[in-house]
PDB file of N, CA and C in Angstrom:
ATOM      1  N   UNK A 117      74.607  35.973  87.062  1.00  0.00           N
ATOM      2  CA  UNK A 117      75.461  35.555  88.141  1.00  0.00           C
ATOM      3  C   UNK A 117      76.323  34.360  87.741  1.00  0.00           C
ATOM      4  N   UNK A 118      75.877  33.925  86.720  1.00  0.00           N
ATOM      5  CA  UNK A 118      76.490  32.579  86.313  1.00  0.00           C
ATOM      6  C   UNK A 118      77.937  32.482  85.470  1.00  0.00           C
ATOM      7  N   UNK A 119      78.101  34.129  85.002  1.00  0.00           N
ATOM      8  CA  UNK A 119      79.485  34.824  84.499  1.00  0.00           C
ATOM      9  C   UNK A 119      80.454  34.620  85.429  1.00  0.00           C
ATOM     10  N   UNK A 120      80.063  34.994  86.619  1.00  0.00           N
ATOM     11  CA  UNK A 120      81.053  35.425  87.649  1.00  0.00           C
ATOM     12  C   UNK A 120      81.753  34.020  88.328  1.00  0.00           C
ATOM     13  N   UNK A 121      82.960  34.277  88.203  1.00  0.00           N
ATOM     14  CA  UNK A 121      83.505  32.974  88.850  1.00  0.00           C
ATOM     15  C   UNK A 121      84.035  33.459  90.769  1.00  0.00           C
ATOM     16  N   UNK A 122      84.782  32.378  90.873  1.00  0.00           N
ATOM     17  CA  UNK A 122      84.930  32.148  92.512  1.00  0.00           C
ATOM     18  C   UNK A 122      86.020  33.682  92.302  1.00  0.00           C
ATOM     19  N   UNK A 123      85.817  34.188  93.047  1.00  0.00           N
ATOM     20  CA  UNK A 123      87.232  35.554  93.594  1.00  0.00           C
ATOM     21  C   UNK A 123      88.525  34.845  94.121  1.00  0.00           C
ATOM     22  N   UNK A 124      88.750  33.609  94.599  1.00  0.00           N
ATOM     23  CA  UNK A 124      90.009  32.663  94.822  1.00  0.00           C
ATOM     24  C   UNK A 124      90.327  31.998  93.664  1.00  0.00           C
ATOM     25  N   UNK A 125      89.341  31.802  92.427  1.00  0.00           N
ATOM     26  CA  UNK A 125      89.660  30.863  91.482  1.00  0.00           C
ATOM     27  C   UNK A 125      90.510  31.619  90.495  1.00  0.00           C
ATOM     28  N   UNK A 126      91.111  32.973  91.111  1.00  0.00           N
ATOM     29  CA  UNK A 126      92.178  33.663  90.205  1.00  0.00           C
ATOM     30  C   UNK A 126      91.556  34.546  88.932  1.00  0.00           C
ATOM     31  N   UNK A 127      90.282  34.499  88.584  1.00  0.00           N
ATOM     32  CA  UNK A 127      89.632  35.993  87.034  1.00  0.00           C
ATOM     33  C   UNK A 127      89.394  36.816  88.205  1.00  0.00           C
ATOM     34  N   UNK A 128      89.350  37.538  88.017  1.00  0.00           N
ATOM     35  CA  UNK A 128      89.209  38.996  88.881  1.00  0.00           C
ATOM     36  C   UNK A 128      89.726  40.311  87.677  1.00  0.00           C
ATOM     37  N   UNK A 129      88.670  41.441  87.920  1.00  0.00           N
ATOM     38  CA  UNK A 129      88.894  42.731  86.908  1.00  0.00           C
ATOM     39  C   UNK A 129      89.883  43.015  86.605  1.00  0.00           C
ATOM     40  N   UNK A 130      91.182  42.713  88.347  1.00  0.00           N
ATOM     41  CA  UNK A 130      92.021  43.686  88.006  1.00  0.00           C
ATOM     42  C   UNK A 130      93.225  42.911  87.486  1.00  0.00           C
ATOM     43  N   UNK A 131      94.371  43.545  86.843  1.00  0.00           N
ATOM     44  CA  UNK A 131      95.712  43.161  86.272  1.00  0.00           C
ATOM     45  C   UNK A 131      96.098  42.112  88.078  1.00  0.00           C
ATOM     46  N   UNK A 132      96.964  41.270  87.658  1.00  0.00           N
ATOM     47  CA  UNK A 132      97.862  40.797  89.270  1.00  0.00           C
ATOM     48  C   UNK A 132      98.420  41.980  90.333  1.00  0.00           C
ATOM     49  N   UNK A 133      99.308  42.737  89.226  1.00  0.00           N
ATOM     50  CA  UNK A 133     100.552  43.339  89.371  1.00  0.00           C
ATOM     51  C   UNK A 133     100.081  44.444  90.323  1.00  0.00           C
ATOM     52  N   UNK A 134      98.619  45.005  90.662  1.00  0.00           N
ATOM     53  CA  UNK A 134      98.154  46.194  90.967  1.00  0.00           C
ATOM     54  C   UNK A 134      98.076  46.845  92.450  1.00  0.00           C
ATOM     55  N   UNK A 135      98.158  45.504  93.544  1.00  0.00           N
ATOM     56  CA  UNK A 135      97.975  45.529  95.121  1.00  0.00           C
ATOM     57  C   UNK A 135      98.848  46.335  95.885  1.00  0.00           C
ATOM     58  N   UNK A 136      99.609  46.953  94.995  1.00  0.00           N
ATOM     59  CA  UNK A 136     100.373  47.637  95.580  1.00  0.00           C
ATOM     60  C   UNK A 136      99.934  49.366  95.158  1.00  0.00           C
ATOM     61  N   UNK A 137      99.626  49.563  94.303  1.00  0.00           N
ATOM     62  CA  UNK A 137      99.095  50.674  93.443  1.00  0.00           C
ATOM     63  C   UNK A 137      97.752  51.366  94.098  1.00  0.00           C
ATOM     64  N   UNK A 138      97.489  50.283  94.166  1.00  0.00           N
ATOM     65  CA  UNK A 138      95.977  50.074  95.059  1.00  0.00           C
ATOM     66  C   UNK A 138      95.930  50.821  96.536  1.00  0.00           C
ATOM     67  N   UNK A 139      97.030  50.290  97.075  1.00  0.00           N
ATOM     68  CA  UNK A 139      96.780  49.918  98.310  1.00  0.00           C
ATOM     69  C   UNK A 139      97.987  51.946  98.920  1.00  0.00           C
ATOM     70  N   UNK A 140      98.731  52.030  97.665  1.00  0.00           N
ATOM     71  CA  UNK A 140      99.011  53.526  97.470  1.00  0.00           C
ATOM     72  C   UNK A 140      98.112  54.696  97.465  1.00  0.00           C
ATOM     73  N   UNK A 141      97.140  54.480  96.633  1.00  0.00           N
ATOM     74  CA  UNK A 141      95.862  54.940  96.447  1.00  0.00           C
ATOM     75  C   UNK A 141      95.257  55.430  97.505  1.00  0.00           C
ATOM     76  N   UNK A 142      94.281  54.073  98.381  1.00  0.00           N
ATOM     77  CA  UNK A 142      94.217  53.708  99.229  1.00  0.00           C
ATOM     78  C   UNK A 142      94.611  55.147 100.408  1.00  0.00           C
ATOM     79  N   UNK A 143      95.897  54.612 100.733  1.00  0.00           N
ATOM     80  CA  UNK A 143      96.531  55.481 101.593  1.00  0.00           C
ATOM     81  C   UNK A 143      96.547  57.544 101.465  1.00  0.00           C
ATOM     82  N   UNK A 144      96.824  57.298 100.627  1.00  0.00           N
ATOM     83  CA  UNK A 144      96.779  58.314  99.649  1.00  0.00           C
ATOM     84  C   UNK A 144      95.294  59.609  99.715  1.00  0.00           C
ATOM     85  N   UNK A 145      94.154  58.622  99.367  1.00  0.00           N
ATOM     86  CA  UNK A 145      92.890  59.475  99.555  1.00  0.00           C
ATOM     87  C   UNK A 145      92.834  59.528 100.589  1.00  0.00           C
ATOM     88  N   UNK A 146      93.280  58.509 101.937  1.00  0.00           N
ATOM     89  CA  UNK A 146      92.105  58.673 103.071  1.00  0.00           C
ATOM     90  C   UNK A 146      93.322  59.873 103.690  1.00  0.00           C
ATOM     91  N   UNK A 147      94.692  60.052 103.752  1.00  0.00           N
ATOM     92  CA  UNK A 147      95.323  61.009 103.881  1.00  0.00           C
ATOM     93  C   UNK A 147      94.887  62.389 103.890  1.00  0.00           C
ATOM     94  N   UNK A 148      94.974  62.454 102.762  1.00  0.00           N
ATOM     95  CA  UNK A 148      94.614  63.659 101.821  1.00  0.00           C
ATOM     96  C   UNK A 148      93.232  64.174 101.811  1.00  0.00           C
ATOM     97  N   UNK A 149      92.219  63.436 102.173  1.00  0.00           N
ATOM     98  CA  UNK A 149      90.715  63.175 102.196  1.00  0.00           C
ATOM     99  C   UNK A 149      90.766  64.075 103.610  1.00  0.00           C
ATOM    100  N   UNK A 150      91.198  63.488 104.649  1.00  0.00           N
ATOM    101  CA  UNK A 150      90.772  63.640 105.882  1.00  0.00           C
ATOM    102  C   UNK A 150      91.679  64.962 106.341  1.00  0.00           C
ATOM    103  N   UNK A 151      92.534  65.406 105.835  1.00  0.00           N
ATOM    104  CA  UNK A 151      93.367  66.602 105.975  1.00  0.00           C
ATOM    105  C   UNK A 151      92.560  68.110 105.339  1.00  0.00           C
ATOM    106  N   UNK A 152      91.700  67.469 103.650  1.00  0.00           N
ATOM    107  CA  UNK A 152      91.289  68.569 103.071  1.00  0.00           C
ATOM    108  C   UNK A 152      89.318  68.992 103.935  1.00  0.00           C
ATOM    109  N   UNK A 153      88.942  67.451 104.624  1.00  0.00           N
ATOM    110  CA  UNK A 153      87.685  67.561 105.252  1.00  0.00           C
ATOM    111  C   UNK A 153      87.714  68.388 106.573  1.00  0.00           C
ATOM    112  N   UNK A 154      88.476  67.672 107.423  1.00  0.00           N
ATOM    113  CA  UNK A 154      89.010  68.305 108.670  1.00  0.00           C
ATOM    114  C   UNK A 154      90.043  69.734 108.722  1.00  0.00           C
ATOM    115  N   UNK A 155      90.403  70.360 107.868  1.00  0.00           N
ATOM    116  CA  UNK A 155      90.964  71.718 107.593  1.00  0.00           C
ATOM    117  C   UNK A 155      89.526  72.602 107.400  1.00  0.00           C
ATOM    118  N   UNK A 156      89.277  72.115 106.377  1.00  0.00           N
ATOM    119  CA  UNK A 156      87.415  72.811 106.062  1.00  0.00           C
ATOM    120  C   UNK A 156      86.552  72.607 107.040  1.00  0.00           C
ATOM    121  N   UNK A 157      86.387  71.985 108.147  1.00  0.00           N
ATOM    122  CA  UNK A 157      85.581  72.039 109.056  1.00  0.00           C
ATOM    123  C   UNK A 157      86.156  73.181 110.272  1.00  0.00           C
ATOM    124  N   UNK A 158      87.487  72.792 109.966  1.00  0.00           N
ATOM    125  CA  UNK A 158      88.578  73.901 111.295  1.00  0.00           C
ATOM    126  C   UNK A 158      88.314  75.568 110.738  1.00  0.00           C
ATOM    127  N   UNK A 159      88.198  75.586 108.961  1.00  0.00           N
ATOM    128  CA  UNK A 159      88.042  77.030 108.649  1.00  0.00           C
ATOM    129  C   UNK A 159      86.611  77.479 108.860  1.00  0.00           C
ATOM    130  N   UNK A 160      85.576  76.721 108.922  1.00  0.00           N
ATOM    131  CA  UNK A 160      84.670  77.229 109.177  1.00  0.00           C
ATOM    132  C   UNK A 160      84.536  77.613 110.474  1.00  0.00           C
ATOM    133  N   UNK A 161      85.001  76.391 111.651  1.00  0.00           N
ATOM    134  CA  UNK A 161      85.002  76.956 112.813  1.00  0.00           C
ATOM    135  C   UNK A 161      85.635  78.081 113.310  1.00  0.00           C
ATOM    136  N   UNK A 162      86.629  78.076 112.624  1.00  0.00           N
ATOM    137  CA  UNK A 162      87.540  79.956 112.715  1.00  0.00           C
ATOM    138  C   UNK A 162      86.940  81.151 112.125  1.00  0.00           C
ATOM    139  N   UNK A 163      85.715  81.007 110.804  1.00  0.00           N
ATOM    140  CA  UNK A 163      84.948  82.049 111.075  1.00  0.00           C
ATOM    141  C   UNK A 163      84.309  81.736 111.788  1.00  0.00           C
ATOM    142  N   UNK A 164      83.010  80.737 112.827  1.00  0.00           N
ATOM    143  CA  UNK A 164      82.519  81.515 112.938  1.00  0.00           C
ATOM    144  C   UNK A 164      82.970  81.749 114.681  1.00  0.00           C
ATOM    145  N   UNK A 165      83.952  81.090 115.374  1.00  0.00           N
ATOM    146  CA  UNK A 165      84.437  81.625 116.468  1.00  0.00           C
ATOM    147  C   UNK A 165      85.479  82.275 116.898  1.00  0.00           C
ATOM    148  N   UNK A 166      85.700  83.496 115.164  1.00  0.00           N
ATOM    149  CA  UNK A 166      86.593  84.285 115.060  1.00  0.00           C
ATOM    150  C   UNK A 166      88.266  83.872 115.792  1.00  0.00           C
ATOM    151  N   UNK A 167      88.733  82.608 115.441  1.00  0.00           N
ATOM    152  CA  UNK A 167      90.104  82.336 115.827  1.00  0.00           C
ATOM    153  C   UNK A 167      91.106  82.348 114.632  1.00  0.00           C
ATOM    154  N   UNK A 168      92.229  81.693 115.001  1.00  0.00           N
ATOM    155  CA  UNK A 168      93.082  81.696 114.093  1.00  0.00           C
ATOM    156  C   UNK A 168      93.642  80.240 113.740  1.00  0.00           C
ATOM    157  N   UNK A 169      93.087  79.430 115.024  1.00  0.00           N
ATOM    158  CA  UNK A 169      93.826  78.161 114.971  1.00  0.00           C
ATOM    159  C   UNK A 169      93.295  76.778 114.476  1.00  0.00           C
ATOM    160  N   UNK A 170      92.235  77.417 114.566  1.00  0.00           N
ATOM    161  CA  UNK A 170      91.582  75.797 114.164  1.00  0.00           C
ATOM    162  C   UNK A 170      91.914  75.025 112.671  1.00  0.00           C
ATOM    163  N   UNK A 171      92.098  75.580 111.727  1.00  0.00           N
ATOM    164  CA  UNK A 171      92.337  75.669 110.553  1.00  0.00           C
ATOM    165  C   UNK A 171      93.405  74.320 110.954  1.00  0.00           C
ATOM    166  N   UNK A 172      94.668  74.524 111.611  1.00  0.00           N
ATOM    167  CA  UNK A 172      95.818  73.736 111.736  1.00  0.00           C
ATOM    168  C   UNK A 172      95.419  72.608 112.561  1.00  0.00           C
ATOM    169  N   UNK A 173      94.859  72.745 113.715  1.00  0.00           N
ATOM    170  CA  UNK A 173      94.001  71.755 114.888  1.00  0.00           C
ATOM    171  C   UNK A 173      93.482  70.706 113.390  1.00  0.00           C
ATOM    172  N   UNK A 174      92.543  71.187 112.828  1.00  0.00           N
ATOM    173  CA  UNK A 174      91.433  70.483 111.690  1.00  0.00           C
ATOM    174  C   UNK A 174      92.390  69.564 110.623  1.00  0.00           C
ATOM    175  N   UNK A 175      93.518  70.157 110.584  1.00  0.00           N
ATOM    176  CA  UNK A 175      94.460  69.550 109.366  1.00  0.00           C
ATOM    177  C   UNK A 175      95.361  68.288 109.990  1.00  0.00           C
ATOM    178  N   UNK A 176      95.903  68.893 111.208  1.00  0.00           N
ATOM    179  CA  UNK A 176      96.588  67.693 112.225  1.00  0.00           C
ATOM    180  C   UNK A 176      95.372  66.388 112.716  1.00  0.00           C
ATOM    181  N   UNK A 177      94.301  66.601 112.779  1.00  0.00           N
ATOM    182  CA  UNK A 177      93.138  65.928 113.280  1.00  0.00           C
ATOM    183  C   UNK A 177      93.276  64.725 111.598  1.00  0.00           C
ATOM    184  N   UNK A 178      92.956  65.358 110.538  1.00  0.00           N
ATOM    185  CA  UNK A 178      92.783  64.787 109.220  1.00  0.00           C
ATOM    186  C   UNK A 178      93.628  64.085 109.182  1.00  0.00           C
ATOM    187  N   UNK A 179      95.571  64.356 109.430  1.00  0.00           N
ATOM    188  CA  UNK A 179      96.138  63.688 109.358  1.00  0.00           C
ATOM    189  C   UNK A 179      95.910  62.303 110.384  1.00  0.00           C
ATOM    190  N   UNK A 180      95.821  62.296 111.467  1.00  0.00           N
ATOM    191  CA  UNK A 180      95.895  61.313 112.532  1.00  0.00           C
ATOM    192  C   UNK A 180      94.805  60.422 111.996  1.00  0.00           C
ATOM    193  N   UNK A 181      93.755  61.133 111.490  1.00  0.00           N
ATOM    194  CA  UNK A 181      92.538  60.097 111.114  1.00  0.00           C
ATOM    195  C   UNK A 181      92.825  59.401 109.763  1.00  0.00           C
ATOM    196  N   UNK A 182      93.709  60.024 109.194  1.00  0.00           N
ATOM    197  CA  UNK A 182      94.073  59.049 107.947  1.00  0.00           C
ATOM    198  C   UNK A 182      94.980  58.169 107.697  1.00  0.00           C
ATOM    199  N   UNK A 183      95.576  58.288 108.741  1.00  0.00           N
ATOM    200  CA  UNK A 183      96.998  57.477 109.142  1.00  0.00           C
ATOM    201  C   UNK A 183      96.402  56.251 109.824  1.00  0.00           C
ATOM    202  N   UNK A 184      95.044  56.852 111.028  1.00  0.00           N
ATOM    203  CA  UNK A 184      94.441  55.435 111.893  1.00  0.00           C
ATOM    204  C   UNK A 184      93.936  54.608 110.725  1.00  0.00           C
ATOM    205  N   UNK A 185      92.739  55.333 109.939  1.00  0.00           N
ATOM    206  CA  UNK A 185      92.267  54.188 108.881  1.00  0.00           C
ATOM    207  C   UNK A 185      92.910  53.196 107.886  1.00  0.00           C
ATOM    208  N   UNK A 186      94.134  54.033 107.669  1.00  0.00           N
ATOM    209  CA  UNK A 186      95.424  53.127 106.741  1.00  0.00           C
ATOM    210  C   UNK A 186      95.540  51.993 107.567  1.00  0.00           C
ATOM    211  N   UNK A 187      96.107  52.349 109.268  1.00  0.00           N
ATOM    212  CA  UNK A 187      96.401  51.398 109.671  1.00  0.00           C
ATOM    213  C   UNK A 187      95.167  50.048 110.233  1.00  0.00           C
ATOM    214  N   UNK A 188      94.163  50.683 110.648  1.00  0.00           N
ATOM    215  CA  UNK A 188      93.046  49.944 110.525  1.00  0.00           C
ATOM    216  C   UNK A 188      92.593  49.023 109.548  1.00  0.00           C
ATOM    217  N   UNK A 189      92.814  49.346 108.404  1.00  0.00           N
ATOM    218  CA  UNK A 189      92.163  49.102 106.838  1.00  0.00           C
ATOM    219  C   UNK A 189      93.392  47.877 106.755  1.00  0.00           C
ATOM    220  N   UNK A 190      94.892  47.673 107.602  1.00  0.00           N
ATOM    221  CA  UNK A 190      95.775  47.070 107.046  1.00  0.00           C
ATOM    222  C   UNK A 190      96.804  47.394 105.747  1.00  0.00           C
ATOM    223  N   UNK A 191      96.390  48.648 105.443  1.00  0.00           N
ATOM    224  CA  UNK A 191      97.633  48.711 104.481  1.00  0.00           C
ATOM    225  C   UNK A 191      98.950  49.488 104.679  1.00  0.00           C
ATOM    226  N   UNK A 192      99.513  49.980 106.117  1.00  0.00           N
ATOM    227  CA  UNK A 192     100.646  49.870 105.975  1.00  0.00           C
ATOM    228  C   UNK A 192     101.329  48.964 106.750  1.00  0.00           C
ATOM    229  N   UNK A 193     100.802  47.643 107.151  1.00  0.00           N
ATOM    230  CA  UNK A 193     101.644  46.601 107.186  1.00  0.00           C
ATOM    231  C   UNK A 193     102.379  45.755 106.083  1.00  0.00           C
ATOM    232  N   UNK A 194     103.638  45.355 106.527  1.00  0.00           N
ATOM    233  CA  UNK A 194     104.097  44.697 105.051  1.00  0.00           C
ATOM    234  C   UNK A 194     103.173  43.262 105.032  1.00  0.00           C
ATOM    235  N   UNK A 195     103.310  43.043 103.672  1.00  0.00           N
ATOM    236  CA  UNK A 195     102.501  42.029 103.061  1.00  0.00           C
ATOM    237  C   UNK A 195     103.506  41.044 103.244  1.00  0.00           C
ATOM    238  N   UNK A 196     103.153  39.519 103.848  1.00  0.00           N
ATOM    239  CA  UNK A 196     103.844  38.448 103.928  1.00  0.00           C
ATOM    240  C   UNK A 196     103.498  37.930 102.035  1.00  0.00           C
ATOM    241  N   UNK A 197     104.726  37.091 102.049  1.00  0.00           N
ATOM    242  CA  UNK A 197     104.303  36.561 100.804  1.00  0.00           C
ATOM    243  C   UNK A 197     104.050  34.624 101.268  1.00  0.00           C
ATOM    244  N   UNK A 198     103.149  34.324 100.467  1.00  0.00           N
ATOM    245  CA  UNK A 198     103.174  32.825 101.256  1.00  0.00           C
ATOM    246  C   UNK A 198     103.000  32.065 100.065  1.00  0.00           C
ATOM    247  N   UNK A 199     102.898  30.685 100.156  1.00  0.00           N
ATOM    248  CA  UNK A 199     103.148  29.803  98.930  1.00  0.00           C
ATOM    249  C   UNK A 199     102.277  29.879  97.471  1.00  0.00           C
ATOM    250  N   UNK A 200     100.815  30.335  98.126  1.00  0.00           N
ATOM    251  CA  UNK A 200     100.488  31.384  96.768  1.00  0.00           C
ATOM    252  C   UNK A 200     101.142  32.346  96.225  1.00  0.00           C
ATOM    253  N   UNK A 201     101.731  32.771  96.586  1.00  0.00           N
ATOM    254  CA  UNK A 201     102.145  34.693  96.176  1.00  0.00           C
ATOM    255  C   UNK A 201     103.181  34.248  95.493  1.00  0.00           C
ATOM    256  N   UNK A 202     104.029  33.365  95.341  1.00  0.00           N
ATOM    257  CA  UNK A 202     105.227  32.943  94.640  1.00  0.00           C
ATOM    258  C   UNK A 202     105.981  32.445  95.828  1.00  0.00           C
ATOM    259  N   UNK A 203     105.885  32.779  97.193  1.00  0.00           N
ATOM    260  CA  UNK A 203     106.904  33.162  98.308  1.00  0.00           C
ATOM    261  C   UNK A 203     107.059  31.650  98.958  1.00  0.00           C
ATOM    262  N   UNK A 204     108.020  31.453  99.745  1.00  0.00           N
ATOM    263  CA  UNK A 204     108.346  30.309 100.612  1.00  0.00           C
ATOM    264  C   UNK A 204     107.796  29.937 101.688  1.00  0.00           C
ATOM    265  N   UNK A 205     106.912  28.644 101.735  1.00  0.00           N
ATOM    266  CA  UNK A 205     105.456  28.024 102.856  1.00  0.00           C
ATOM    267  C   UNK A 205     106.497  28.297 104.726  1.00  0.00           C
ATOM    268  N   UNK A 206     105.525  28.537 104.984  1.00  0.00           N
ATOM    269  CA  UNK A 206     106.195  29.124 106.329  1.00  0.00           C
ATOM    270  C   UNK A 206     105.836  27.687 107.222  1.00  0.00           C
ATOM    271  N   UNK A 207     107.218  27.937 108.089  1.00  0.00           N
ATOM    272  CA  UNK A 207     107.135  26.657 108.983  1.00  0.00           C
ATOM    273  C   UNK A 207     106.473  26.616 109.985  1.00  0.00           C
ATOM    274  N   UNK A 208     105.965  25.689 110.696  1.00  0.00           N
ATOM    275  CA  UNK A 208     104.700  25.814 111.705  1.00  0.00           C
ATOM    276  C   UNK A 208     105.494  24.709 112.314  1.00  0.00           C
ATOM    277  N   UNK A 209     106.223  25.394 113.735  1.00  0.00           N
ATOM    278  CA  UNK A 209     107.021  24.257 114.574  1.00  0.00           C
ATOM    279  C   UNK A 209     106.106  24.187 116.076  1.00  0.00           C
ATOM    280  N   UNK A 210     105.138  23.646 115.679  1.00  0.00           N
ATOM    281  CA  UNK A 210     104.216  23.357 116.624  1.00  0.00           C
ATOM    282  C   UNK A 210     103.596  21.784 116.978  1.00  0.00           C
TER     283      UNK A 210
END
């Protein structure tokens, strides 16, 4: 434990450049995740209650649920940049 430094003190695994790659990713699986889970749950339910629709119901469901967790999770809000990030200290007229 004595390797590991502070996670604010800047060593961390990954390259800087990556939070965006990441956070693509991110978006990306839980999308795609929840479209290919929820389609496969809709095809099973169409065999076995002989329909036609669920298949699409299951895929629209995946989408909405992967879109909530993106937005839940915070990554499709834009990223402020603040006097760490390189960016300009924001004024506090209070």
């Amino acid at each position: 434990m004595a390797d590991r430094e502070d996670p604010t003190g800047g060593a961390s695994g990954a390259p800087e450049g990556d939070g965006g790659y990441n956070s693509g990713m991110a978006v990306f699986s839980y999308v795609i995740g929840g479209i290919v889970v929820w389609s496969l749950i809709g095809w099973g339910l169409d065999n076995l209650l002989k329909t036609r629709w669920l298949v699409l119901a299951g895929a629209l469901v995946g989408i909405a649920g992967g879109i909530y967790l993106t937005t839940k999770h915070g990554l499709l809000a834009p990223r402020r940049k603040g006097p760490a990030d390189g960016g300009a200290p924001e004024d506090d007229d209070s």
